[in-house]
PDB file of C-alpha atoms in Angstrom:
ATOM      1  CA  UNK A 291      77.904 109.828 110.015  1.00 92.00           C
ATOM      2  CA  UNK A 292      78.665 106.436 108.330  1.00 94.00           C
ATOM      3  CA  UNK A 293      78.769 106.489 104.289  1.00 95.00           C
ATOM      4  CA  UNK A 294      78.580 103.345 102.061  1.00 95.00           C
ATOM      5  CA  UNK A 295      80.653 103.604  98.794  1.00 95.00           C
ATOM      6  CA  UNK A 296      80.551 101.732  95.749  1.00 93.00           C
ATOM      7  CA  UNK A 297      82.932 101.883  92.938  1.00 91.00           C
ATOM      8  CA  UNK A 298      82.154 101.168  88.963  1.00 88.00           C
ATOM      9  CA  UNK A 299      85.020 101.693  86.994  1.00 88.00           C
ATOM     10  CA  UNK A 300      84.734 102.721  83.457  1.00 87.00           C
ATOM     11  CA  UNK A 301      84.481  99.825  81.415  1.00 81.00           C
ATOM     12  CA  UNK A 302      86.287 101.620  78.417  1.00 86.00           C
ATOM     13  CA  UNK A 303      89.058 103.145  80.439  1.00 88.00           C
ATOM     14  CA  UNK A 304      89.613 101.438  83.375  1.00 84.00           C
ATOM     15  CA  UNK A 305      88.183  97.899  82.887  1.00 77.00           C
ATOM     16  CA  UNK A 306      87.583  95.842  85.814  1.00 71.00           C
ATOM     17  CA  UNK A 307      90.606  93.754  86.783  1.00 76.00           C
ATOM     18  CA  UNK A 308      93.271  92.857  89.491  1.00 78.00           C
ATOM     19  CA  UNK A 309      95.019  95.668  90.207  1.00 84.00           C
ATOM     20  CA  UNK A 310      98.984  95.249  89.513  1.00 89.00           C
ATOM     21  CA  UNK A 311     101.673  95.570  92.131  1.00 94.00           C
ATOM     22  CA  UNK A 312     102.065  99.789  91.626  1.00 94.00           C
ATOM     23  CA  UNK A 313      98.399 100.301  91.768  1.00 90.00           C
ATOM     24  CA  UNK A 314      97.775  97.638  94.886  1.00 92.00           C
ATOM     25  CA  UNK A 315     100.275  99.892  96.517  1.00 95.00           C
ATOM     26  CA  UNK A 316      98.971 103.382  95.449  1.00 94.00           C
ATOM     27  CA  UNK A 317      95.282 101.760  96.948  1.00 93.00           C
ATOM     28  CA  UNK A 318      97.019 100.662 100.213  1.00 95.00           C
ATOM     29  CA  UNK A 319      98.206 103.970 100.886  1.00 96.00           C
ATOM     30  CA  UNK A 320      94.944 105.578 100.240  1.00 94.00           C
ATOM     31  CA  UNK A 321      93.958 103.322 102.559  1.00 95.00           C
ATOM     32  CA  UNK A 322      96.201 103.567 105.238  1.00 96.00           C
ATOM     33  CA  UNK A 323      96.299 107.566 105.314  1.00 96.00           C
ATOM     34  CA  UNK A 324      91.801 107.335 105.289  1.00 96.00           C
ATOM     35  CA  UNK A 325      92.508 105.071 108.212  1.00 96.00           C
ATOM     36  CA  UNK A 326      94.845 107.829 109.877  1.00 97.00           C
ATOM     37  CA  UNK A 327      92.587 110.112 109.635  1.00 95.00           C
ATOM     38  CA  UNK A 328      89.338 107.699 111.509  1.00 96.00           C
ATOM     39  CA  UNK A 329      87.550 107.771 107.757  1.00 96.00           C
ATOM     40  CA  UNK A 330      87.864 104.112 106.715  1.00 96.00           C
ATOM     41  CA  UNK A 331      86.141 101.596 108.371  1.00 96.00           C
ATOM     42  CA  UNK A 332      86.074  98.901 106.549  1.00 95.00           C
ATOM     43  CA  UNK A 333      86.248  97.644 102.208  1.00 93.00           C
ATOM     44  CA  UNK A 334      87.343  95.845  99.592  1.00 90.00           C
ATOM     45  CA  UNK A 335      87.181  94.878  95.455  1.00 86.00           C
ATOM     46  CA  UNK A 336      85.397  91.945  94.270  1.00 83.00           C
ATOM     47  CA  UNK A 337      85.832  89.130  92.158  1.00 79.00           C
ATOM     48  CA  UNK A 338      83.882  88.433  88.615  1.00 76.00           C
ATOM     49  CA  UNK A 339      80.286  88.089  89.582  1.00 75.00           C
ATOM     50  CA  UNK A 340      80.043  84.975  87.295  1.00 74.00           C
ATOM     51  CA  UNK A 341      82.655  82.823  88.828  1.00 77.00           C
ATOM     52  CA  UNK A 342      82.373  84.075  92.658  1.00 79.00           C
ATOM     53  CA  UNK A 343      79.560  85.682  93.108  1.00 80.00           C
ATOM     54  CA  UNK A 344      75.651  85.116  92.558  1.00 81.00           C
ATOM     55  CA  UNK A 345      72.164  87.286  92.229  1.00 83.00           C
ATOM     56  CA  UNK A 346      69.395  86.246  93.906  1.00 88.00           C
ATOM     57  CA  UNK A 347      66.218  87.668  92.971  1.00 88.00           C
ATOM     58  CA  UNK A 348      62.818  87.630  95.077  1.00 93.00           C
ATOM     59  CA  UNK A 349      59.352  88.225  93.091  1.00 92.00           C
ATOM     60  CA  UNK A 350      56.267  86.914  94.030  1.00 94.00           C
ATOM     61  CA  UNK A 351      57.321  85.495  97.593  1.00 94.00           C
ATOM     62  CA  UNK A 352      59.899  83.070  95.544  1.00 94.00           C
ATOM     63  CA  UNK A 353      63.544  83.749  95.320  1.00 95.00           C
ATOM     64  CA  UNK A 354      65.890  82.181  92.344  1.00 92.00           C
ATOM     65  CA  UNK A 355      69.107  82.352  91.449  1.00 90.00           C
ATOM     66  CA  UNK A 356      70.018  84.277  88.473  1.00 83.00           C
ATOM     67  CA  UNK A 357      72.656  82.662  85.962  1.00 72.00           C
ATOM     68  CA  UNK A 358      72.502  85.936  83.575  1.00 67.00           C
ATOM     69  CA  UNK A 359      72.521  87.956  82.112  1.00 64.00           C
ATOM     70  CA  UNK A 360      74.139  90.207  84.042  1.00 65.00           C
ATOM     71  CA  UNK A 361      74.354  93.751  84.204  1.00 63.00           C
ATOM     72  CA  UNK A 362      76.421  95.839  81.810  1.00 61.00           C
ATOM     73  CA  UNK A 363      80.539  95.413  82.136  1.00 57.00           C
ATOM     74  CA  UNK A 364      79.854  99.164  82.543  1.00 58.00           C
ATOM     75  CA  UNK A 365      77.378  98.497  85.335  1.00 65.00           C
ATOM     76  CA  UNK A 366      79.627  96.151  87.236  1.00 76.00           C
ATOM     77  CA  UNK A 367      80.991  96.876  90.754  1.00 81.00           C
ATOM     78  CA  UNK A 368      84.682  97.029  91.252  1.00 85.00           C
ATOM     79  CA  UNK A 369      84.098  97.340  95.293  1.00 89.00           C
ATOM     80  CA  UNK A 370      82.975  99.108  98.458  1.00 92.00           C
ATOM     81  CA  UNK A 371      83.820 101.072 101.216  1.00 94.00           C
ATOM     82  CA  UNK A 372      82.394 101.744 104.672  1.00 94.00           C
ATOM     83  CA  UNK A 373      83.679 105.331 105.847  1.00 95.00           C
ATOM     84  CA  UNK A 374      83.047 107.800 108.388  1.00 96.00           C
ATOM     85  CA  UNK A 375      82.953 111.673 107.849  1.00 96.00           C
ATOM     86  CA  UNK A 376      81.442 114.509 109.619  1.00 94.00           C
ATOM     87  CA  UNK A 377      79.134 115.960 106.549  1.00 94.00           C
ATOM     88  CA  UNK A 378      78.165 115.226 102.609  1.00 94.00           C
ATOM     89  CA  UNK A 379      80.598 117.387 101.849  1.00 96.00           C
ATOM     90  CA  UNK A 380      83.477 115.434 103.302  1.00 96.00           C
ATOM     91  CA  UNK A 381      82.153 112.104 102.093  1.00 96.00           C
ATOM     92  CA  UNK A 382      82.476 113.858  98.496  1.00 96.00           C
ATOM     93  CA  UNK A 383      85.675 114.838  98.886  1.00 96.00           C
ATOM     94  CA  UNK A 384      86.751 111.385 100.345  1.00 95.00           C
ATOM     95  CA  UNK A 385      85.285 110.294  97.076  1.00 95.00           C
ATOM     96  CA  UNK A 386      87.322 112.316  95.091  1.00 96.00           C
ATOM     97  CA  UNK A 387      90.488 111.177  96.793  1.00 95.00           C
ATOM     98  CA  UNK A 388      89.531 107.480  96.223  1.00 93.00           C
ATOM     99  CA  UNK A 389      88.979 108.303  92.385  1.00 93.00           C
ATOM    100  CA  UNK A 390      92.170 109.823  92.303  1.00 94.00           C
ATOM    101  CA  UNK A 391      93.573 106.476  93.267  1.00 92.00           C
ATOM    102  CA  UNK A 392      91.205 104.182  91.632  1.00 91.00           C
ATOM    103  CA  UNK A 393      91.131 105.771  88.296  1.00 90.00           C
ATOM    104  CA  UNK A 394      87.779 106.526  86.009  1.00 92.00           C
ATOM    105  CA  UNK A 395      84.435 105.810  86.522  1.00 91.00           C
ATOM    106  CA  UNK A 396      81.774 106.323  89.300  1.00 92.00           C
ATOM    107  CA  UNK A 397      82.100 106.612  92.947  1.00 93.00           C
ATOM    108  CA  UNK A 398      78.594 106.697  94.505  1.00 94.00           C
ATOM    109  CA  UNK A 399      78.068 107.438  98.333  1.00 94.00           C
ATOM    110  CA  UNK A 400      75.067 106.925 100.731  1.00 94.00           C
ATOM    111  CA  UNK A 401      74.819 108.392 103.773  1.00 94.00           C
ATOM    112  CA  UNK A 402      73.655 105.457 106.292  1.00 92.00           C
ATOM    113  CA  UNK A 403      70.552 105.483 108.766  1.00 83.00           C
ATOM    114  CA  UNK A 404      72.489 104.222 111.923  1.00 74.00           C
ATOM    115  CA  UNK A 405      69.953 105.280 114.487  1.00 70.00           C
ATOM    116  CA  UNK A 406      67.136 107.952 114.996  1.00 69.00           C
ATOM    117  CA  UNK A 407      69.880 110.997 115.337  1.00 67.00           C
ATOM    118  CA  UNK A 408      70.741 110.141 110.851  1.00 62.00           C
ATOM    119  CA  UNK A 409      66.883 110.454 110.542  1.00 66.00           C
ATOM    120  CA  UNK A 410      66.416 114.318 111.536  1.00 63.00           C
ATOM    121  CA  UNK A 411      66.108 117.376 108.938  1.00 62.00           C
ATOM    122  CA  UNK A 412      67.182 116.680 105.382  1.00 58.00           C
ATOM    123  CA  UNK A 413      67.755 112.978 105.767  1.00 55.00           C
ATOM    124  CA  UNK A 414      64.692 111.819 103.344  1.00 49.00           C
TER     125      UNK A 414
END
C-alpha cells in the first residue's frame, strides 16, 4: 500500500531550515537505503511558504489567495514523502527511521486509496 508522509519539525528544537552539508548527507542515505529496500517513491523539503509558496482558499464557490497569516512556525511543513510498505505497522516504523534522521517533531502518515482493493475492511 502507498503512504503519504508529512514532516513538521519542532519549531523549538529543530526549527525549519536548510539542512547543512552533515545532515543533507545523513537524509540522502536514509534515502538511498528506503529506496533499496522498494519503500521510497518519491519526496522532498520545501521552501518558506511566504516567499515560494502560496494558500489558496475556496469558500462560497470563490477561491483567493491568502497573504497571511499563516499557520503556526510550529504548524509549518518541513516536507513529504510518498512510500510504499506492506502494512501500518511498517509505515510506522519507516516513520521512525525518518525521525531518526530528521530530528524532532511530527511525522504523520496516511495510508492512500489507490484503487477499490485500499477500500476493503478497516480502511474508513
Amino acid at each position: 500500500m502507498k503512504y503519504f508522509s508529512i514532516y513538521i519539525p519542532d519549531a523549538n528544537t529543530n526549527p525549519a531550515r536548510p539542512p547543512n552539508a552533515e545532515e543533507k548527507a545523513r537524509m540522502d542515505g536514509f534515502i538511498g537505503e528506503a529506496l533499496a529496500r522498494g519503500e521510497f517513491l518519491g519526496g522532498g523539503g520545501f521552501l518558506p511558504l511566504r516567499s515560494h509558496g502560496a494558500v489558496v482558499r475556496r469558500a462560497n464557490g470563490s477561491s483567493q489567495v491568502i497573504d497571511g497569516p499563516y499557520a503556526e512556525a510550529k504548524e509549518i511543513v518541513g516536507g513529504f514523502a510518498m512510500l510504499q510498505y506492506d502494512s501500518r505497522e511498517a509505515a510506522i516504523e519507516g516513520a521512525k527511521r525518518f525521525m531518526d534522521v530528521a530530528g524532532d517533531g511530527e511525522c504523520i502518515t496516511y495510508a492512500i486509496v489507490d484503487g477499490p482493493e485500499d477500500c476493503g475492511e478497516g480502511a474508513h
